[in-house]
Amino acid sequence: MRIVDAKVIITCPGRNFVTLKIVTDQGVYGIGDATLNGREQAVVAYLQEHVVPLLIGRDPRRIEDTWQLLYRGAYWRRGPVTMRAIAAVDVALWDIKAKMAGLPLYDLLGGKSREGVLVYGHANGGDIAETLDEVERYVGLGYKAIRAQSGIPGVEKAYGVGRGDMYYEPADAALPTETIWSTTKYLNHTPKLFDALRDRVGFDVDLLHDAHHRLTPMEAARLGRSLEPYNLFWLEDVTPAENQEAFRLIRQHTTTPLAVGEIFNTIWDCKDLLQEQLVDFIRATIVGAGGVTHLRRIADFASVWQIRTGCHGATDLSPVTMGAALHFDTWVPNFGIQEYMRHSPETDAVFPHAYHFENGLLFPGDTPGHGVEIDEALAAKYPYEPKQLPVARLEDGTMWNW
Ligand code: GCO
Ligand code: MG
């Protein structure tokens, strides 16, 4: 069995997606997501110039060997561009293998560990009152877990404040939009948001929050401690995690559960965080961390310390990643939760999929493979549009972490 074609499809049904389609000499094909928000063309070039020529003629059944070839063979290891390219190949090959076996991907991984996948949705509001209404709306839609973000008085364009219902997308302009950040105002405001939320919805709904890498370790410790009375399911990305040791300090000061890792690419990015039990949830996901093959190594390693998964699932991860992640989530023994930001109807039409939402859970469906397709004719109607993520500056103009 041989790979006879591998093509990169770029489409923008409201936002950009990069998809790799691998075709075999037996007519079976598989697809993988390679989207890197704001840097899509770098992955397209990486795939087209350096990966596709390696794939043609290879045996698609040799997933592990292909993974090792692309990882070790590049000599230059890791990084978001390389690891997304590897992920796209890996997911497409798992899709092919599962289709050939006539099995949904979760069955190939070891079978169902659960009936449905617990997901959390995003409730965003311009102020506390709006966020409370949004959270209630999500409760009404059946969500059992909800991430809550709100605008901060005196901070224009704070992180996570939506534009439009349900389909928040931060990459909004060809050149980065400038936003302003104030840690002081944020730290004063956020406990008030959760205080009001617990008053309104009680303690039976799981609430989450994302600090989006904005704080120093000690500020993060203070935020974690100030949120303890509100029993968060998790507090995410409190500080940039290049320095894994920084989490030791945070951990000493708070019992609020910590989640990190949506920008991690390999097990090496979280090795210390996991083995020192510095976090409770690992956010690495299929497209970011080298596909199913590598993500399951991370999850297995995390399981030694009862650290659970919480895969990134923002709208910049295509339905192909969502489908593959749901099969992974259905199998992985130490599953925690799956992020679920809904895609727009235009995106869903380009990527017909077998998964569906019901009563706070997502179900991957039983179609052989990962259950997500791409309608190439429709995809071609939405050409690439350059869009970048915003940047953040402090009030005095200092460049900060968005
Ligand atoms: C999240 C995120 C995202 C990112 C986005 C960047 O927790 O969902 O932080 O929304 O900002 O994926 O492209
Ligand atoms: Mg996040």
PDB file of C-alpha atoms in Angstrom, residues 83-274:
ATOM      1  CA  MET A  83       4.660  20.027  15.042  1.00  0.00           C
ATOM      2  CA  ARG A  84       1.494  21.137  13.246  1.00  0.00           C
ATOM      3  CA  ALA A  85       2.808  19.719   9.989  1.00  0.00           C
ATOM      4  CA  ILE A  86       3.581  16.437  11.770  1.00  0.00           C
ATOM      5  CA  ALA A  87       0.150  16.468  13.419  1.00  0.00           C
ATOM      6  CA  ALA A  88      -1.598  16.891  10.073  1.00  0.00           C
ATOM      7  CA  VAL A  89       0.213  13.875   8.613  1.00  0.00           C
ATOM      8  CA  ASP A  90      -0.339  11.822  11.764  1.00  0.00           C
ATOM      9  CA  VAL A  91      -4.089  12.501  11.960  1.00  0.00           C
ATOM     10  CA  ALA A  92      -4.561  11.808   8.253  1.00  0.00           C
ATOM     11  CA  LEU A  93      -2.734   8.469   8.649  1.00  0.00           C
ATOM     12  CA  TRP A  94      -4.804   7.475  11.706  1.00  0.00           C
ATOM     13  CA  ASP A  95      -7.900   8.408   9.698  1.00  0.00           C
ATOM     14  CA  ILE A  96      -6.747   6.099   6.877  1.00  0.00           C
ATOM     15  CA  LYS A  97      -5.890   3.241   9.238  1.00  0.00           C
ATOM     16  CA  ALA A  98      -9.226   3.441  11.028  1.00  0.00           C
ATOM     17  CA  LYS A  99     -11.115   3.605   7.720  1.00  0.00           C
ATOM     18  CA  MET A 100      -9.226   0.548   6.482  1.00  0.00           C
ATOM     19  CA  ALA A 101     -10.114  -1.300   9.678  1.00  0.00           C
ATOM     20  CA  GLY A 102     -13.732  -0.135   9.349  1.00  0.00           C
ATOM     21  CA  LEU A 103     -13.555   1.257  12.892  1.00  0.00           C
ATOM     22  CA  PRO A 104     -14.162   4.609  14.543  1.00  0.00           C
ATOM     23  CA  LEU A 105     -10.763   5.914  15.651  1.00  0.00           C
ATOM     24  CA  TYR A 106     -11.581   5.521  19.367  1.00  0.00           C
ATOM     25  CA  ASP A 107     -11.918   1.769  18.820  1.00  0.00           C
ATOM     26  CA  LEU A 108      -8.464   1.594  17.319  1.00  0.00           C
ATOM     27  CA  LEU A 109      -7.022   3.486  20.289  1.00  0.00           C
ATOM     28  CA  GLY A 110      -8.457   1.047  22.811  1.00  0.00           C
ATOM     29  CA  GLY A 111     -12.199   1.572  22.774  1.00  0.00           C
ATOM     30  CA  LYS A 112     -14.637   3.777  24.662  1.00  0.00           C
ATOM     31  CA  SER A 113     -13.786   4.787  28.215  1.00  0.00           C
ATOM     32  CA  ARG A 114     -16.941   6.891  28.434  1.00  0.00           C
ATOM     33  CA  GLU A 115     -20.225   7.464  26.614  1.00  0.00           C
ATOM     34  CA  GLY A 116     -19.779  11.158  25.883  1.00  0.00           C
ATOM     35  CA  VAL A 117     -17.146  13.863  26.188  1.00  0.00           C
ATOM     36  CA  LEU A 118     -17.688  16.616  28.776  1.00  0.00           C
ATOM     37  CA  VAL A 119     -17.142  19.991  27.120  1.00  0.00           C
ATOM     38  CA  TYR A 120     -17.000  23.597  28.239  1.00  0.00           C
ATOM     39  CA  GLY A 121     -18.338  26.540  26.294  1.00  0.00           C
ATOM     40  CA  HIS A 122     -17.265  30.199  26.333  1.00  0.00           C
ATOM     41  CA  ALA A 123     -19.440  32.825  28.000  1.00  0.00           C
ATOM     42  CA  ASN A 124     -18.042  36.285  27.264  1.00  0.00           C
ATOM     43  CA  GLY A 125     -19.532  39.646  28.177  1.00  0.00           C
ATOM     44  CA  GLY A 126     -18.579  43.310  27.948  1.00  0.00           C
ATOM     45  CA  ASP A 127     -19.166  43.596  31.705  1.00  0.00           C
ATOM     46  CA  ILE A 128     -20.156  41.387  34.650  1.00  0.00           C
ATOM     47  CA  ALA A 129     -23.903  41.682  33.980  1.00  0.00           C
ATOM     48  CA  GLU A 130     -23.486  40.575  30.368  1.00  0.00           C
ATOM     49  CA  THR A 131     -21.264  37.644  31.365  1.00  0.00           C
ATOM     50  CA  LEU A 132     -23.844  36.494  33.934  1.00  0.00           C
ATOM     51  CA  ASP A 133     -26.511  36.476  31.219  1.00  0.00           C
ATOM     52  CA  GLU A 134     -24.219  34.592  28.867  1.00  0.00           C
ATOM     53  CA  VAL A 135     -23.403  31.953  31.490  1.00  0.00           C
ATOM     54  CA  GLU A 136     -27.119  31.462  32.084  1.00  0.00           C
ATOM     55  CA  ARG A 137     -27.657  31.105  28.378  1.00  0.00           C
ATOM     56  CA  TYR A 138     -25.052  28.325  28.244  1.00  0.00           C
ATOM     57  CA  VAL A 139     -26.683  26.625  31.218  1.00  0.00           C
ATOM     58  CA  GLY A 140     -29.936  26.799  29.240  1.00  0.00           C
ATOM     59  CA  LEU A 141     -28.214  25.173  26.249  1.00  0.00           C
ATOM     60  CA  GLY A 142     -27.310  22.222  28.463  1.00  0.00           C
ATOM     61  CA  TYR A 143     -23.642  22.987  29.193  1.00  0.00           C
ATOM     62  CA  LYS A 144     -22.358  21.575  32.486  1.00  0.00           C
ATOM     63  CA  ALA A 145     -19.087  23.517  32.345  1.00  0.00           C
ATOM     64  CA  ILE A 146     -18.610  27.116  31.222  1.00  0.00           C
ATOM     65  CA  ARG A 147     -15.597  29.382  30.849  1.00  0.00           C
ATOM     66  CA  ALA A 148     -16.427  32.924  31.981  1.00  0.00           C
ATOM     67  CA  GLN A 149     -14.591  36.080  30.836  1.00  0.00           C
ATOM     68  CA  SER A 150     -15.717  39.669  31.095  1.00  0.00           C
ATOM     69  CA  GLY A 151     -14.649  43.137  30.041  1.00  0.00           C
ATOM     70  CA  ILE A 152     -12.743  45.048  32.716  1.00  0.00           C
ATOM     71  CA  PRO A 153     -13.744  48.609  33.614  1.00  0.00           C
ATOM     72  CA  GLY A 154     -11.050  50.950  32.269  1.00  0.00           C
ATOM     73  CA  VAL A 155      -9.465  48.305  30.010  1.00  0.00           C
ATOM     74  CA  GLU A 156     -10.420  48.663  26.391  1.00  0.00           C
ATOM     75  CA  LYS A 157     -10.680  45.389  24.424  1.00  0.00           C
ATOM     76  CA  ALA A 158      -9.852  43.079  27.346  1.00  0.00           C
ATOM     77  CA  TYR A 159      -9.022  39.464  26.449  1.00  0.00           C
ATOM     78  CA  GLY A 160     -11.953  37.184  25.756  1.00  0.00           C
ATOM     79  CA  VAL A 161     -14.651  39.781  25.210  1.00  0.00           C
ATOM     80  CA  GLY A 162     -16.671  38.462  22.339  1.00  0.00           C
ATOM     81  CA  ARG A 163     -17.751  40.011  19.123  1.00  0.00           C
ATOM     82  CA  GLY A 164     -20.904  38.221  18.091  1.00  0.00           C
ATOM     83  CA  ASP A 165     -22.682  35.343  19.778  1.00  0.00           C
ATOM     84  CA  MET A 166     -21.041  31.923  20.156  1.00  0.00           C
ATOM     85  CA  TYR A 167     -18.361  32.423  17.481  1.00  0.00           C
ATOM     86  CA  TYR A 168     -15.654  34.533  19.152  1.00  0.00           C
ATOM     87  CA  GLU A 169     -12.605  34.799  16.906  1.00  0.00           C
ATOM     88  CA  PRO A 170      -9.637  36.885  18.040  1.00  0.00           C
ATOM     89  CA  ALA A 171      -7.649  36.949  14.745  1.00  0.00           C
ATOM     90  CA  ASP A 172      -9.427  39.947  13.315  1.00  0.00           C
ATOM     91  CA  ALA A 173      -7.129  41.971  11.028  1.00  0.00           C
ATOM     92  CA  ALA A 174      -4.309  41.622   8.490  1.00  0.00           C
ATOM     93  CA  LEU A 175      -2.020  43.443  10.907  1.00  0.00           C
ATOM     94  CA  PRO A 176      -2.364  42.886  14.669  1.00  0.00           C
ATOM     95  CA  THR A 177      -4.973  44.933  16.522  1.00  0.00           C
ATOM     96  CA  GLU A 178      -3.455  46.713  19.545  1.00  0.00           C
ATOM     97  CA  THR A 179      -5.118  46.102  22.901  1.00  0.00           C
ATOM     98  CA  ILE A 180      -4.274  47.549  26.314  1.00  0.00           C
ATOM     99  CA  TRP A 181      -3.718  45.574  29.480  1.00  0.00           C
ATOM    100  CA  SER A 182      -3.788  46.448  33.184  1.00  0.00           C
ATOM    101  CA  THR A 183      -2.974  43.678  35.639  1.00  0.00           C
ATOM    102  CA  THR A 184      -4.071  45.843  38.588  1.00  0.00           C
ATOM    103  CA  LYS A 185      -7.554  46.376  37.157  1.00  0.00           C
ATOM    104  CA  TYR A 186      -7.834  42.726  36.130  1.00  0.00           C
ATOM    105  CA  LEU A 187      -6.866  41.384  39.555  1.00  0.00           C
ATOM    106  CA  ASN A 188      -9.339  43.705  41.269  1.00  0.00           C
ATOM    107  CA  HIS A 189     -12.132  42.826  38.868  1.00  0.00           C
ATOM    108  CA  THR A 190     -11.971  39.052  38.395  1.00  0.00           C
ATOM    109  CA  PRO A 191     -12.959  37.913  41.931  1.00  0.00           C
ATOM    110  CA  LYS A 192     -16.028  40.192  41.619  1.00  0.00           C
ATOM    111  CA  LEU A 193     -17.037  38.379  38.427  1.00  0.00           C
ATOM    112  CA  PHE A 194     -16.903  34.965  40.091  1.00  0.00           C
ATOM    113  CA  ASP A 195     -18.568  36.192  43.248  1.00  0.00           C
ATOM    114  CA  ALA A 196     -21.508  37.450  41.172  1.00  0.00           C
ATOM    115  CA  LEU A 197     -21.537  34.254  39.111  1.00  0.00           C
ATOM    116  CA  ARG A 198     -21.751  31.922  42.102  1.00  0.00           C
ATOM    117  CA  ASP A 199     -24.572  34.083  43.461  1.00  0.00           C
ATOM    118  CA  ARG A 200     -26.452  33.737  40.189  1.00  0.00           C
ATOM    119  CA  VAL A 201     -25.846  30.113  39.140  1.00  0.00           C
ATOM    120  CA  GLY A 202     -24.847  28.399  42.393  1.00  0.00           C
ATOM    121  CA  PHE A 203     -22.030  25.888  42.791  1.00  0.00           C
ATOM    122  CA  ASP A 204     -23.248  22.932  40.715  1.00  0.00           C
ATOM    123  CA  VAL A 205     -22.117  24.364  37.378  1.00  0.00           C
ATOM    124  CA  ASP A 206     -18.407  24.001  36.664  1.00  0.00           C
ATOM    125  CA  LEU A 207     -16.805  27.370  35.982  1.00  0.00           C
ATOM    126  CA  LEU A 208     -13.465  27.982  34.273  1.00  0.00           C
ATOM    127  CA  HIS A 209     -11.374  31.062  33.579  1.00  0.00           C
ATOM    128  CA  ASP A 210      -8.439  31.924  31.289  1.00  0.00           C
ATOM    129  CA  ALA A 211      -5.830  34.516  32.338  1.00  0.00           C
ATOM    130  CA  HIS A 212      -4.195  34.162  28.904  1.00  0.00           C
ATOM    131  CA  HIS A 213      -0.539  34.345  29.985  1.00  0.00           C
ATOM    132  CA  ARG A 214      -0.845  37.880  31.393  1.00  0.00           C
ATOM    133  CA  LEU A 215       0.475  37.540  34.968  1.00  0.00           C
ATOM    134  CA  THR A 216       3.776  37.146  36.771  1.00  0.00           C
ATOM    135  CA  PRO A 217       4.066  34.051  39.005  1.00  0.00           C
ATOM    136  CA  MET A 218       3.314  35.966  42.204  1.00  0.00           C
ATOM    137  CA  GLU A 219       0.356  37.785  40.638  1.00  0.00           C
ATOM    138  CA  ALA A 220      -0.886  34.399  39.455  1.00  0.00           C
ATOM    139  CA  ALA A 221      -0.589  33.037  42.981  1.00  0.00           C
ATOM    140  CA  ARG A 222      -2.636  35.966  44.268  1.00  0.00           C
ATOM    141  CA  LEU A 223      -5.344  35.453  41.648  1.00  0.00           C
ATOM    142  CA  GLY A 224      -5.540  31.731  42.380  1.00  0.00           C
ATOM    143  CA  ARG A 225      -5.924  32.394  46.077  1.00  0.00           C
ATOM    144  CA  SER A 226      -8.526  35.117  45.592  1.00  0.00           C
ATOM    145  CA  LEU A 227     -10.633  32.746  43.467  1.00  0.00           C
ATOM    146  CA  GLU A 228     -10.533  29.843  45.929  1.00  0.00           C
ATOM    147  CA  PRO A 229     -13.960  30.611  47.464  1.00  0.00           C
ATOM    148  CA  TYR A 230     -15.588  30.149  44.034  1.00  0.00           C
ATOM    149  CA  ASN A 231     -14.362  26.554  43.391  1.00  0.00           C
ATOM    150  CA  LEU A 232     -13.177  26.944  39.822  1.00  0.00           C
ATOM    151  CA  PHE A 233     -12.891  23.808  37.712  1.00  0.00           C
ATOM    152  CA  TRP A 234      -9.672  25.382  36.476  1.00  0.00           C
ATOM    153  CA  LEU A 235      -7.707  28.566  36.124  1.00  0.00           C
ATOM    154  CA  GLU A 236      -5.864  28.582  32.815  1.00  0.00           C
ATOM    155  CA  ASP A 237      -2.563  29.984  31.531  1.00  0.00           C
ATOM    156  CA  VAL A 238      -1.906  32.271  34.468  1.00  0.00           C
ATOM    157  CA  THR A 239       1.659  32.938  33.369  1.00  0.00           C
ATOM    158  CA  PRO A 240       3.717  32.191  30.258  1.00  0.00           C
ATOM    159  CA  ALA A 241       5.013  28.627  30.631  1.00  0.00           C
ATOM    160  CA  GLU A 242       8.362  28.744  28.889  1.00  0.00           C
ATOM    161  CA  ASN A 243       9.734  28.606  32.405  1.00  0.00           C
ATOM    162  CA  GLN A 244       8.054  25.563  33.867  1.00  0.00           C
ATOM    163  CA  GLU A 245       9.676  26.156  37.258  1.00  0.00           C
ATOM    164  CA  ALA A 246       7.641  29.337  37.737  1.00  0.00           C
ATOM    165  CA  PHE A 247       4.667  27.139  38.553  1.00  0.00           C
ATOM    166  CA  ARG A 248       6.355  25.917  41.735  1.00  0.00           C
ATOM    167  CA  LEU A 249       5.811  29.303  43.296  1.00  0.00           C
ATOM    168  CA  ILE A 250       2.176  29.521  42.178  1.00  0.00           C
ATOM    169  CA  ARG A 251       1.480  26.020  43.422  1.00  0.00           C
ATOM    170  CA  GLN A 252       2.784  26.813  46.911  1.00  0.00           C
ATOM    171  CA  HIS A 253       0.176  29.516  47.344  1.00  0.00           C
ATOM    172  CA  THR A 254      -3.108  28.272  45.955  1.00  0.00           C
ATOM    173  CA  THR A 255      -5.394  25.248  45.748  1.00  0.00           C
ATOM    174  CA  THR A 256      -7.231  26.581  42.681  1.00  0.00           C
ATOM    175  CA  PRO A 257      -6.716  23.882  39.997  1.00  0.00           C
ATOM    176  CA  LEU A 258      -4.366  24.997  37.241  1.00  0.00           C
ATOM    177  CA  ALA A 259      -4.527  24.242  33.514  1.00  0.00           C
ATOM    178  CA  VAL A 260      -1.810  24.991  31.002  1.00  0.00           C
ATOM    179  CA  GLY A 261      -0.492  23.909  27.623  1.00  0.00           C
ATOM    180  CA  GLU A 262      -2.630  25.069  24.692  1.00  0.00           C
ATOM    181  CA  ILE A 263       0.543  26.348  23.013  1.00  0.00           C
ATOM    182  CA  PHE A 264       2.699  23.338  23.965  1.00  0.00           C
ATOM    183  CA  ASN A 265       4.103  21.277  21.120  1.00  0.00           C
ATOM    184  CA  THR A 266       5.743  18.295  22.786  1.00  0.00           C
ATOM    185  CA  ILE A 267       6.094  16.321  25.989  1.00  0.00           C
ATOM    186  CA  TRP A 268       9.281  18.292  26.662  1.00  0.00           C
ATOM    187  CA  ASP A 269       7.257  21.485  27.103  1.00  0.00           C
ATOM    188  CA  CYS A 270       5.426  19.962  30.059  1.00  0.00           C
ATOM    189  CA  LYS A 271       7.838  17.374  31.440  1.00  0.00           C
ATOM    190  CA  ASP A 272       8.622  19.288  34.654  1.00  0.00           C
ATOM    191  CA  LEU A 273       5.072  20.590  35.064  1.00  0.00           C
ATOM    192  CA  LEU A 274       3.802  17.022  35.012  1.00  0.00           C
TER     193      LEU A 274
END
